mmCIF file of C-alpha atoms (C1' of nucleotides) in Angstrom:
data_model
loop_
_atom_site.group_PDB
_atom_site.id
_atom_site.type_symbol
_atom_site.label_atom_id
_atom_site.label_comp_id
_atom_site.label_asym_id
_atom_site.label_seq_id
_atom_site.Cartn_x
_atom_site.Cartn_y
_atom_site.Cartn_z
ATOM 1 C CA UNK A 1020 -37.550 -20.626 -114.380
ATOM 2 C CA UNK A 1021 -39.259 -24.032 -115.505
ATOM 3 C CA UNK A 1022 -38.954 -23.393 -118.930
ATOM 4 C CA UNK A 1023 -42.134 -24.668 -120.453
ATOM 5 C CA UNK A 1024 -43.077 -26.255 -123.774
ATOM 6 C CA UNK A 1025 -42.791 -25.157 -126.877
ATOM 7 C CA UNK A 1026 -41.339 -21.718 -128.212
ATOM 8 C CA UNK A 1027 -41.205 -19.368 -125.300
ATOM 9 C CA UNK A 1028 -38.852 -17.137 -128.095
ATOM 10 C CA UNK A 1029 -40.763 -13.931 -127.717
ATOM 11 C CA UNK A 1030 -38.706 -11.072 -125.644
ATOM 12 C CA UNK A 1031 -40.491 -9.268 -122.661
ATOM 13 C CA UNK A 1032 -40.479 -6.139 -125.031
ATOM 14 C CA UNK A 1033 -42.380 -8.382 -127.743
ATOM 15 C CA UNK A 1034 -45.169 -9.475 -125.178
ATOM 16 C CA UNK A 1035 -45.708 -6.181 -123.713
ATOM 17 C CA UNK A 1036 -46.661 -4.837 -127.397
ATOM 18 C CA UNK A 1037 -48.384 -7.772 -127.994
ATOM 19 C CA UNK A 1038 -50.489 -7.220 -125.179
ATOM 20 C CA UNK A 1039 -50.867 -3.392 -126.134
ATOM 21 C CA UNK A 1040 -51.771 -3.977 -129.209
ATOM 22 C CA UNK A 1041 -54.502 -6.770 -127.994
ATOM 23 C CA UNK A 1042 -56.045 -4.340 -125.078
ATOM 24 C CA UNK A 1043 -55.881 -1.415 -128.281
ATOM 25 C CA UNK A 1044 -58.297 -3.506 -129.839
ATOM 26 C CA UNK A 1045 -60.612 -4.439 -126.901
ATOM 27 C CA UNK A 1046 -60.907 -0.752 -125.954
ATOM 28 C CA UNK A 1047 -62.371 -0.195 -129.271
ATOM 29 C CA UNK A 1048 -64.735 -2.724 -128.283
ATOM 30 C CA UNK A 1049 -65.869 -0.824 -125.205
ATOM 31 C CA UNK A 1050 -64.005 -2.784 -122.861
ATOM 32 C CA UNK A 1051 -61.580 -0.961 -120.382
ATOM 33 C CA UNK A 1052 -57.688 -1.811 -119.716
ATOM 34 C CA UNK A 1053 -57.735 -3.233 -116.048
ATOM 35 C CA UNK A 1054 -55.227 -4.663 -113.914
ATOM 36 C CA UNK A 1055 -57.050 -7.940 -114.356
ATOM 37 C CA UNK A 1056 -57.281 -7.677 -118.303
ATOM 38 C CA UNK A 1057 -53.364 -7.205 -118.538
ATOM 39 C CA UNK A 1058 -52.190 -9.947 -115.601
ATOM 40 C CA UNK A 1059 -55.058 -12.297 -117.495
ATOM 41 C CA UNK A 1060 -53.137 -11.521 -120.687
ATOM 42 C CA UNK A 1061 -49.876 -11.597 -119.577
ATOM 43 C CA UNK A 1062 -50.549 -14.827 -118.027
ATOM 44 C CA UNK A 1063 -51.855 -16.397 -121.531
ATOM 45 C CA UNK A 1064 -49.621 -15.349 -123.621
ATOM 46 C CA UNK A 1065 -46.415 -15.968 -121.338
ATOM 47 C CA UNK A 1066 -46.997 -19.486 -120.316
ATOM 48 C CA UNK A 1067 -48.432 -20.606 -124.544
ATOM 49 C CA UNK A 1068 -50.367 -23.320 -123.168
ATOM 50 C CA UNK A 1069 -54.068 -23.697 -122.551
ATOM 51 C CA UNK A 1070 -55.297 -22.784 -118.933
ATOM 52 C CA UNK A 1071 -58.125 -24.180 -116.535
ATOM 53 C CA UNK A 1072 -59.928 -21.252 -115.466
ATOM 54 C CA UNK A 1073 -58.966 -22.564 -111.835
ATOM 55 C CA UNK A 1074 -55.387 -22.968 -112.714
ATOM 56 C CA UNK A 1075 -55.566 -18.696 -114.135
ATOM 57 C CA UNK A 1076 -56.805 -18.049 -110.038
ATOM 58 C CA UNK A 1077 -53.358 -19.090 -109.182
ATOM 59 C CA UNK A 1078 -51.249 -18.105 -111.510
ATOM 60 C CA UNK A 1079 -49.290 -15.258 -109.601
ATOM 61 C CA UNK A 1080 -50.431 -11.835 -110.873
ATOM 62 C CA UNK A 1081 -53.965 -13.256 -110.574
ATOM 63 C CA UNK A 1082 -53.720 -15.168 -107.318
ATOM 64 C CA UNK A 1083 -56.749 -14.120 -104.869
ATOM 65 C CA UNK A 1084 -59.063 -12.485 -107.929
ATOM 66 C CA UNK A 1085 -62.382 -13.945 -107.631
ATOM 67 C CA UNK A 1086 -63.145 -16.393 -110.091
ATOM 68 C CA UNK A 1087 -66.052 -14.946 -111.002
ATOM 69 C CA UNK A 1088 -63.987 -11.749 -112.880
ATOM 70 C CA UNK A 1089 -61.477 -14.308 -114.266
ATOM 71 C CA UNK A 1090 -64.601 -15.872 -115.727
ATOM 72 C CA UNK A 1091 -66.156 -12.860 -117.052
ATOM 73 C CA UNK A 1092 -62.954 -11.492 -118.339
ATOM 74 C CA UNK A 1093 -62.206 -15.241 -120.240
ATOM 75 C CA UNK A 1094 -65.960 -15.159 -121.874
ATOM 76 C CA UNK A 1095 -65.478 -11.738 -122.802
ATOM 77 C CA UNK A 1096 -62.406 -12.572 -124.444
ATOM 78 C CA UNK A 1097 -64.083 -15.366 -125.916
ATOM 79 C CA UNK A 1098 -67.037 -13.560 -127.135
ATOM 80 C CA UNK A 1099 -63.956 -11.032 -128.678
ATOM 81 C CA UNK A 1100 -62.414 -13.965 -130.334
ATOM 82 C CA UNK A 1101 -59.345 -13.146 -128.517
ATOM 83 C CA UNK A 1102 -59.872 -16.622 -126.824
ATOM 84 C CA UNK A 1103 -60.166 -19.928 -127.769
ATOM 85 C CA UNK A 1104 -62.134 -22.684 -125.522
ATOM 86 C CA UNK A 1105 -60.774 -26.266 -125.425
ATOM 87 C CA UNK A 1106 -61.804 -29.430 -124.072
ATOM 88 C CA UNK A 1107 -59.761 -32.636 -123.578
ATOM 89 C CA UNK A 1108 -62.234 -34.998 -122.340
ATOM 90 C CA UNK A 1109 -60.863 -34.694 -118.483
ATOM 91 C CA UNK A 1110 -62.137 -32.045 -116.048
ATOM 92 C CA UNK A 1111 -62.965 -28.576 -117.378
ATOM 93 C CA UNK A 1112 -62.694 -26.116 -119.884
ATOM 94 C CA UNK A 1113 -59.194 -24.917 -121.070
ATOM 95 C CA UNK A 1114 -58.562 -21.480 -122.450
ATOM 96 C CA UNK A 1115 -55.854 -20.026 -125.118
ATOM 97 C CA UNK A 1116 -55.102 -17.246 -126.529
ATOM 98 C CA UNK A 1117 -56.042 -17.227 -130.366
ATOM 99 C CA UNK A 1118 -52.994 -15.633 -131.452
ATOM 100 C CA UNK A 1119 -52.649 -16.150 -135.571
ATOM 101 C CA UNK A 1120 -49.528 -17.825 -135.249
ATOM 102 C CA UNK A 1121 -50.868 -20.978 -132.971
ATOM 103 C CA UNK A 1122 -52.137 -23.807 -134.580
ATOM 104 C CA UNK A 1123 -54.308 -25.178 -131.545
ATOM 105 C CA UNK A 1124 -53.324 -28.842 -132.441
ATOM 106 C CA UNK A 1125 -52.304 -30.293 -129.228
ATOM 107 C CA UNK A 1126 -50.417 -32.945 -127.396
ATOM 108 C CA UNK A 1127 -50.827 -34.719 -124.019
ATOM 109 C CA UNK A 1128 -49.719 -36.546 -122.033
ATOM 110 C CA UNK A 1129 -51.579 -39.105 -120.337
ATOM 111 C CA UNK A 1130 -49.139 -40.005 -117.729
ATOM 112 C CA UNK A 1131 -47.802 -36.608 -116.746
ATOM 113 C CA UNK A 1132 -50.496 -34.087 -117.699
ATOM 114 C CA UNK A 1133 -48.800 -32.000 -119.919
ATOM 115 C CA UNK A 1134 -50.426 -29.980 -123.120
ATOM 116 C CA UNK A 1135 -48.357 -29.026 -125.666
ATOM 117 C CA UNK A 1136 -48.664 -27.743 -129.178
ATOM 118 C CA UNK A 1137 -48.224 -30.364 -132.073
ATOM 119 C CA UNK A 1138 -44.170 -29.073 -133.164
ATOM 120 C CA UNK A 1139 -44.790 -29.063 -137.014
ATOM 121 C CA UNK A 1140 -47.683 -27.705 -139.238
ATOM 122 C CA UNK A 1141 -50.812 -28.950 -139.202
ATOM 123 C CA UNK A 1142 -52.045 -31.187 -142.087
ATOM 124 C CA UNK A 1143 -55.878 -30.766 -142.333
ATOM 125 C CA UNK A 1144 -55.782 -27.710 -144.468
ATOM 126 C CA UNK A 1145 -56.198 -30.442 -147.244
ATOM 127 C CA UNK A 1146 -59.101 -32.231 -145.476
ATOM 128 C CA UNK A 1147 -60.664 -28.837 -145.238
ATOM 129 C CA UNK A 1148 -60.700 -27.878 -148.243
ATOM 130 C CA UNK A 1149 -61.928 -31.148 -149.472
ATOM 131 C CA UNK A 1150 -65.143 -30.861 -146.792
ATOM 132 C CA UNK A 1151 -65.353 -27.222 -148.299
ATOM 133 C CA UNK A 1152 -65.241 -28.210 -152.248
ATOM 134 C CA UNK A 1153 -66.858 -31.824 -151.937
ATOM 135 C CA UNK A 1154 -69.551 -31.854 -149.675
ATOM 136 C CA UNK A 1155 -70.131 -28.193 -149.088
ATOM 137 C CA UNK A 1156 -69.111 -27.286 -145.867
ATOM 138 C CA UNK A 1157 -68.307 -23.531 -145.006
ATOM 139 C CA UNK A 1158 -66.336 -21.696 -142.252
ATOM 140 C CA UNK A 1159 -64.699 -24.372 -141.189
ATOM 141 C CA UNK A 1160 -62.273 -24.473 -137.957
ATOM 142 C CA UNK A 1161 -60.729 -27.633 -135.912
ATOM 143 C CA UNK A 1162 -59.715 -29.152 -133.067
ATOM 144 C CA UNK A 1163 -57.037 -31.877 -133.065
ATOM 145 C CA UNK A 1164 -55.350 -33.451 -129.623
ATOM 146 C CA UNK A 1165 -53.163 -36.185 -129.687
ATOM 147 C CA UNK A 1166 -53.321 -38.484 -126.594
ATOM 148 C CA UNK A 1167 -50.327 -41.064 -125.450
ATOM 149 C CA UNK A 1168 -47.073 -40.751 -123.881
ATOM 150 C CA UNK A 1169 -44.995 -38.150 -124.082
ATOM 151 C CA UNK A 1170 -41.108 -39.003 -124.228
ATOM 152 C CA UNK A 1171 -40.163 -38.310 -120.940
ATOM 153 C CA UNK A 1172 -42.293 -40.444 -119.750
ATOM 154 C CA UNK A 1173 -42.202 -43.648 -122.101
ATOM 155 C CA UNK A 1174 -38.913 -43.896 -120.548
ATOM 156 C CA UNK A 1175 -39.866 -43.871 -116.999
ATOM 157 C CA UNK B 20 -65.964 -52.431 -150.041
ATOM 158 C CA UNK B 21 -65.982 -48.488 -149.817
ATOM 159 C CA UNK B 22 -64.825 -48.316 -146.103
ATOM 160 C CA UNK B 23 -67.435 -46.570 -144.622
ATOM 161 C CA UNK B 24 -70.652 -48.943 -144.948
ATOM 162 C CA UNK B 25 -70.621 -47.304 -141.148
ATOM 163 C CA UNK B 26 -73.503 -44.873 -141.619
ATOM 164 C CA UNK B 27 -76.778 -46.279 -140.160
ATOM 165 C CA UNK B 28 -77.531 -48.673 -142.518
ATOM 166 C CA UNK B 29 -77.617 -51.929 -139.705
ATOM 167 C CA UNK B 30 -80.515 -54.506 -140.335
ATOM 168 C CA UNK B 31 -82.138 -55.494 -136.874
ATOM 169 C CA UNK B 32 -80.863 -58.439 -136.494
ATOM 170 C CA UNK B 33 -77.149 -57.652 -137.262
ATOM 171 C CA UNK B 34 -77.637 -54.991 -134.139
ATOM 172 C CA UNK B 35 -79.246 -57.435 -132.179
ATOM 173 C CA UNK B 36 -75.982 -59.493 -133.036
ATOM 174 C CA UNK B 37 -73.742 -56.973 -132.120
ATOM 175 C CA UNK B 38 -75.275 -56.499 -128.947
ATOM 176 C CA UNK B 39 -75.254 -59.463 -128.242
ATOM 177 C CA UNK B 40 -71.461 -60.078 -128.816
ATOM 178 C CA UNK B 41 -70.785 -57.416 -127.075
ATOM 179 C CA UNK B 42 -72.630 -58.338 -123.890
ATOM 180 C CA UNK B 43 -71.458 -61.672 -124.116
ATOM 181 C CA UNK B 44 -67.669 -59.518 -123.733
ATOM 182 C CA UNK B 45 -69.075 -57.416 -120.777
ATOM 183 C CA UNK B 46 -70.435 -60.668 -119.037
ATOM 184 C CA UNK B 47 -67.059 -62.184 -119.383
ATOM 185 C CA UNK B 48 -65.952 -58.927 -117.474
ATOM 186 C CA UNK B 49 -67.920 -59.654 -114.539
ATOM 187 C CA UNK B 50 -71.190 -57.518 -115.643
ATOM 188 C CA UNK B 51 -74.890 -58.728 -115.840
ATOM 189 C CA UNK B 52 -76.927 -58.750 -118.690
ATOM 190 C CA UNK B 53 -79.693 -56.297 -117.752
ATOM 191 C CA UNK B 54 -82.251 -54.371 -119.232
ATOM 192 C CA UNK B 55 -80.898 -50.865 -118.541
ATOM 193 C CA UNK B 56 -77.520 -51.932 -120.064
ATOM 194 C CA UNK B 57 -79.617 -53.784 -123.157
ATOM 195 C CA UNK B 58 -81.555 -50.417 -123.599
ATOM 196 C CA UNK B 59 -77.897 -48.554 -123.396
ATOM 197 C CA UNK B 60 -76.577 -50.396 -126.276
ATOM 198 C CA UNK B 61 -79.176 -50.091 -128.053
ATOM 199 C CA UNK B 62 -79.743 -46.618 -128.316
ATOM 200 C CA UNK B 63 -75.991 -45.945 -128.706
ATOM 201 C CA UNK B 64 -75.426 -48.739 -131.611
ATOM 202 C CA UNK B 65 -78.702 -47.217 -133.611
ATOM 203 C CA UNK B 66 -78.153 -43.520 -133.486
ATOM 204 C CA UNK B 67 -74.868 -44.163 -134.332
ATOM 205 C CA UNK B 68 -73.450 -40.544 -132.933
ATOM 206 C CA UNK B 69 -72.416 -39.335 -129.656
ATOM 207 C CA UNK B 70 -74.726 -38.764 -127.166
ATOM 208 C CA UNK B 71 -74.588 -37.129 -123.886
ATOM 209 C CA UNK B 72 -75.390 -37.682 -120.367
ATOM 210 C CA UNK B 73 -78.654 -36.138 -120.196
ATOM 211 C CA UNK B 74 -79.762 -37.049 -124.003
ATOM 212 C CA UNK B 75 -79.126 -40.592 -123.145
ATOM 213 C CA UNK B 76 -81.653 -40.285 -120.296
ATOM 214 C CA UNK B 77 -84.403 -39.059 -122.793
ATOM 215 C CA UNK B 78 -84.274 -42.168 -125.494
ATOM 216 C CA UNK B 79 -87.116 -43.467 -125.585
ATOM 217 C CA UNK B 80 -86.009 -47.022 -123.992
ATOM 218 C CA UNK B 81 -84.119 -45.536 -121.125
ATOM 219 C CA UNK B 82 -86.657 -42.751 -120.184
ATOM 220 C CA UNK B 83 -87.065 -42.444 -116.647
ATOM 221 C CA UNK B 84 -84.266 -44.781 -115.807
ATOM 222 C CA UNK B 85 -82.070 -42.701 -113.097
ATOM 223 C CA UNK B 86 -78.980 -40.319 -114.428
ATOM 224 C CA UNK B 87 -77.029 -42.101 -111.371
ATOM 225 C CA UNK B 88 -77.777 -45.504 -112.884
ATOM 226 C CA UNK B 89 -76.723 -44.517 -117.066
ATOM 227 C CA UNK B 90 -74.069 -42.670 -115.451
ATOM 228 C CA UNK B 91 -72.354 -46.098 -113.866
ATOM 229 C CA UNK B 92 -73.015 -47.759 -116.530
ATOM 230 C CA UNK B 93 -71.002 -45.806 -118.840
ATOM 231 C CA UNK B 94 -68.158 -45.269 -116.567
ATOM 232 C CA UNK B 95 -67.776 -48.802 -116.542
ATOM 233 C CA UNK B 96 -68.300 -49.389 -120.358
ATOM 234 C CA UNK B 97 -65.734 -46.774 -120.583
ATOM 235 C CA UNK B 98 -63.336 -48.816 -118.419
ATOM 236 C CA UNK B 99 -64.050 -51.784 -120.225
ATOM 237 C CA UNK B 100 -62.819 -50.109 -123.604
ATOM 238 C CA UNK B 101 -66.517 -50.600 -124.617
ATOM 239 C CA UNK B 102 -67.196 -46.727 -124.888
ATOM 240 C CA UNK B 103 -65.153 -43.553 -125.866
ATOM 241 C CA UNK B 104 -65.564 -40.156 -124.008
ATOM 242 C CA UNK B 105 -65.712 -36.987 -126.228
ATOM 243 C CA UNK B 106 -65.395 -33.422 -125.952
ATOM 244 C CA UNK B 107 -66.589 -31.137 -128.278
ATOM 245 C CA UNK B 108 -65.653 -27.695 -126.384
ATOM 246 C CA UNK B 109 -69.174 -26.867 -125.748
ATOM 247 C CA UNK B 110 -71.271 -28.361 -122.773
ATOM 248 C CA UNK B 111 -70.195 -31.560 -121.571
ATOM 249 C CA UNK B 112 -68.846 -35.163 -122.452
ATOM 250 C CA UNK B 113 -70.148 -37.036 -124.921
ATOM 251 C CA UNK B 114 -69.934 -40.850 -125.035
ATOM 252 C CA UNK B 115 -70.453 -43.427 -128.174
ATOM 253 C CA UNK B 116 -69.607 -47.361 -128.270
ATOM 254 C CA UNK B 117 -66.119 -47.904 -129.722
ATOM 255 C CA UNK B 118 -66.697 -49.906 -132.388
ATOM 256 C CA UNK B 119 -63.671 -51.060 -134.376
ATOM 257 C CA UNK B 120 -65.315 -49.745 -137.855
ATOM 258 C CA UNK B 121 -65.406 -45.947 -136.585
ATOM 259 C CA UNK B 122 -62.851 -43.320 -137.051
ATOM 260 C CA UNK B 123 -64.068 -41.132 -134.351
ATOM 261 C CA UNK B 124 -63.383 -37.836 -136.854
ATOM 262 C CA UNK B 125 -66.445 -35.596 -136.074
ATOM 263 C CA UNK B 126 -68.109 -32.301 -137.745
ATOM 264 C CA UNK B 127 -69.837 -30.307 -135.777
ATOM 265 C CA UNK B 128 -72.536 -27.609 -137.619
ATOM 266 C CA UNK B 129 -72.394 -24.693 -135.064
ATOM 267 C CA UNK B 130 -76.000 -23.563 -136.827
ATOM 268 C CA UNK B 131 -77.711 -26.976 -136.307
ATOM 269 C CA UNK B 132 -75.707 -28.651 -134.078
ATOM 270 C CA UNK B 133 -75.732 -32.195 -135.832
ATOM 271 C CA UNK B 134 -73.065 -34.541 -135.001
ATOM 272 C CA UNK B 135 -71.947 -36.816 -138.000
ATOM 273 C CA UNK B 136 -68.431 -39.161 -139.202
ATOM 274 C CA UNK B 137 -66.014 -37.766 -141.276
ATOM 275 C CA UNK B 138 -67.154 -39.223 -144.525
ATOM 276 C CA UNK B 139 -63.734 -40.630 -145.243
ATOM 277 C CA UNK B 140 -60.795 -41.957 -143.922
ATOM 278 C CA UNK B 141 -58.507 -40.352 -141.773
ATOM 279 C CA UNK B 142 -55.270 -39.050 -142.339
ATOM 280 C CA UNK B 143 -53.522 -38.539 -139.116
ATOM 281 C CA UNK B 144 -51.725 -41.945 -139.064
ATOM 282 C CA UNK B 145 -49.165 -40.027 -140.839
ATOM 283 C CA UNK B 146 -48.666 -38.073 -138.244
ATOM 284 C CA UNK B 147 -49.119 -40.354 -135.037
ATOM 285 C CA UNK B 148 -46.056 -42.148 -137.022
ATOM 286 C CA UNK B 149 -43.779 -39.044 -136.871
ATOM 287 C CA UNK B 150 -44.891 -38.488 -133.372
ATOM 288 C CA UNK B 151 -43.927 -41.943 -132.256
ATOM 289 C CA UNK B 152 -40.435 -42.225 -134.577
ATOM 290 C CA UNK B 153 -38.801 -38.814 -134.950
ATOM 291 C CA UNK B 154 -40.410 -37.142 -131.278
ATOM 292 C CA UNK B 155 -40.611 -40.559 -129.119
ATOM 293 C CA UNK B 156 -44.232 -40.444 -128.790
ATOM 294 C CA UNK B 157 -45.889 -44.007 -127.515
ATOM 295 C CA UNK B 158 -49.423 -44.574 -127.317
ATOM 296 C CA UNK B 159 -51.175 -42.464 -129.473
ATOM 297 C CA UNK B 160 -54.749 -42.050 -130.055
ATOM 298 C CA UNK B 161 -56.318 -38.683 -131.387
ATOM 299 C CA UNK B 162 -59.914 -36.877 -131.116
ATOM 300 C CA UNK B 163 -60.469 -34.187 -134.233
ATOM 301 C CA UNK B 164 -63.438 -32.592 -135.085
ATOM 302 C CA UNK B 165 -64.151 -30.031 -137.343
ATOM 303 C CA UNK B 166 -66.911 -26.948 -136.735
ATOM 304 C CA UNK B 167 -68.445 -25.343 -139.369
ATOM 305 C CA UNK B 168 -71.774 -24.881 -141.242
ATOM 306 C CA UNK B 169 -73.042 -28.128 -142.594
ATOM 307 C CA UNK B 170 -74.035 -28.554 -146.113
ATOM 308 C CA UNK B 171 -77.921 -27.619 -145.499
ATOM 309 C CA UNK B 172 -77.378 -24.890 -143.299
ATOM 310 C CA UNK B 173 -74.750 -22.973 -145.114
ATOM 311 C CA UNK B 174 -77.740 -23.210 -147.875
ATOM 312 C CA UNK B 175 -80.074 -21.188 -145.749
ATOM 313 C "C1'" DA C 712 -77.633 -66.908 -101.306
ATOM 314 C "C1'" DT C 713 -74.472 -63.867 -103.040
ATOM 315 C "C1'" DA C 714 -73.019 -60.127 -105.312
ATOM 316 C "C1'" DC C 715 -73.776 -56.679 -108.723
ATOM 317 C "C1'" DA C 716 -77.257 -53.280 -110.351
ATOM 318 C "C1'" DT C 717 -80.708 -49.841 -109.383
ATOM 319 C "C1'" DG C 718 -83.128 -45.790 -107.460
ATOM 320 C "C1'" DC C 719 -83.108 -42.115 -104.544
ATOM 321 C "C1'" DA C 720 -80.916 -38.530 -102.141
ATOM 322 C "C1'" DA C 721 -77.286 -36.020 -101.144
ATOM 323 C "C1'" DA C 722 -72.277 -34.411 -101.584
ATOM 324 C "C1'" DC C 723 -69.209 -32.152 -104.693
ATOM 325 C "C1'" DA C 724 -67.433 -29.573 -108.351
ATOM 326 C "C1'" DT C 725 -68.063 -26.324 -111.862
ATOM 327 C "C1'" DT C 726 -70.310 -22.751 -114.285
ATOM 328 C "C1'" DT C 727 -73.263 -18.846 -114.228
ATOM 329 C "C1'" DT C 728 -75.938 -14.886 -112.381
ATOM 330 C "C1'" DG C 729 -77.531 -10.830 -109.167
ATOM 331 C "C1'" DC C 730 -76.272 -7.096 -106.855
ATOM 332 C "C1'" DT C 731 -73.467 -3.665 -104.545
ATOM 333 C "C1'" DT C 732 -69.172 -1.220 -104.602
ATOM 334 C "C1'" DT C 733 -65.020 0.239 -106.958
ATOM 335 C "C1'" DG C 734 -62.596 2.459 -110.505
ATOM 336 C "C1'" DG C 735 -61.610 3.619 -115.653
ATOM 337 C "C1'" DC C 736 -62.906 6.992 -118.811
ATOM 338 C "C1'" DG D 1346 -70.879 11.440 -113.382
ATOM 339 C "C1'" DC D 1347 -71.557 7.473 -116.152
ATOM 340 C "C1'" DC D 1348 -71.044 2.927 -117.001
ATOM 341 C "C1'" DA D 1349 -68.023 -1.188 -117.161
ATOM 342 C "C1'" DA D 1350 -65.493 -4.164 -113.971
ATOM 343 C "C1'" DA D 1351 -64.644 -6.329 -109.535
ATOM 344 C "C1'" DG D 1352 -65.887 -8.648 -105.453
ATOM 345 C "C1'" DC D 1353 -68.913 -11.340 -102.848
ATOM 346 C "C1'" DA D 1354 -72.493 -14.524 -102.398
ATOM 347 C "C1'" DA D 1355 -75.638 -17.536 -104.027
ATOM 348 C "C1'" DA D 1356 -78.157 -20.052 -107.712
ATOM 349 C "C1'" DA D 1357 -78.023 -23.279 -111.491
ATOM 350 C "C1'" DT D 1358 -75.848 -27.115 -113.585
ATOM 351 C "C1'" DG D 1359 -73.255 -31.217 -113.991
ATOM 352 C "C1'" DT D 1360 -70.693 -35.053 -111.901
ATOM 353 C "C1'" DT D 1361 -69.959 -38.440 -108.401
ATOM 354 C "C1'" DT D 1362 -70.861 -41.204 -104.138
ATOM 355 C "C1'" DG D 1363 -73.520 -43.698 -100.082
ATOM 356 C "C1'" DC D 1364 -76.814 -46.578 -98.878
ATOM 357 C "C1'" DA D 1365 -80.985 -49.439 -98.816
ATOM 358 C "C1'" DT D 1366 -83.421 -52.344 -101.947
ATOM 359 C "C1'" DG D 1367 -84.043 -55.124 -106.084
ATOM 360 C "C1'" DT D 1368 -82.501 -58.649 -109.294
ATOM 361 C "C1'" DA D 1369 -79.326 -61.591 -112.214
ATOM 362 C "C1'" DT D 1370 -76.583 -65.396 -111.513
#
DNA sequence: ATACATGCAAACATTTTGCTTTGGC
DNA sequence: GCCAAAGCAAAATGTTTGCATGTAT
């Protein structure tokens, strides 16, 4: 298995409550626990990266779902707040899982393509809170990606 | 000097200046000096924000001109290092001239939609520096914005 | 005169919607 | 049975290219 990025560290038995506990919540929301809803989840929270809705049509327990659901699903999602939009500046729109313990701060890689998560905290809890207390800003959220080389390939 | 004499406050003739440098650059670069690429300039250097596509083809001296024709003209300013592409997770790409004198740290009011600087400096170079010595890192650049309600709108 | 730049149309890609059928509750 | 979800198709939107003409050099 091409183990991916960051910290894959959560057990099969972790991700399968996780994902209960996530489609627990949507049901209270009126939506309903389909096949789609749980390979869609299982998808975002096993690979912990961000996803190009046409990459989630190929992923393999969504391959040959129309787009079109995957879409609905994603906005749904969104609309929950289960999901969080990104945008790198290249082609589309990339979607995450806004699970409390991501930071959303992101790497990539200009030469390879891969997206990562920044590995240490985030440091614009200060800057926040300065916007908040010094010029009045309120509910605020960000978006951070780093662009350059990634190690592997400086070398190369 | 408090660094960020960036707002909007540029006399006429320093922009005319500017411009002017800057074509000079672009003609250097093989491009001609022409009035669609004058009016271009312009309206980015003024507003002083990011703009996209389809705004650009409503300032008022680049009305009419043809979507096809803006369009090549910033994909080539872009090449040239001229202009920066943006992405602020909503619609589509935004472009503004990369001047040396901007940051390129945007807030974004989700209730208004404005589209202003940071009012200060940044504070990532911190991290690009850990990125680059401790994690092997080369190249880095960064895009950050922040979303939240603006001063005026939190107000209301 | 020689390219590059423009305008127009059309190809493409992506996102979004309408509508009928399927399936969760 | 009721209503949300899925599948299919097509519309709307946004991005990119081809080609004939215009224009800066």
């Amino acid at each position: 298995m091409e183990s991916h990025s960051s910290d894959c560290c959560v057990s099969h038995e972790e991700s399968e409550a996780i994902i209960g506990r996530i489609i627990d919540e949507l049901r209270d929301s009126g939506m309903r626990k389909t096949e789609a809803l749980e390979e869609l989840l299982h998808a975002m929270l096993e690979a912990h990266r961000p996803f190009l809705l046409s990459e989630l049509s190929e992923v393999p327990g969504l391959a040959g779902r129309d787009q079109a659901t995957i879409y609905r699903l994603i906005m749904k999602l969104k609309d929950l707040g289960k999901v969080r939009q990104l945008n790198f500046g290249d082609k589309g729109n990339y979607f995450q899982l806004n699970l409390a313990d991501h930071h959303h701060d992101y790497l990539l890689c200009h030469d390879c393509g891969e997206i990562t998560e920044v590995p240490f905290p985030c440091v614009l809890k200060e800057v926040e809170k300065k916007l908040r207390e010094q010029f009045g800003w309120k509910n605020l959220s960000h978006s951070l990606a780093f662009h350059g080389q990634c190690p592997a390939c400086s070398k190369a």
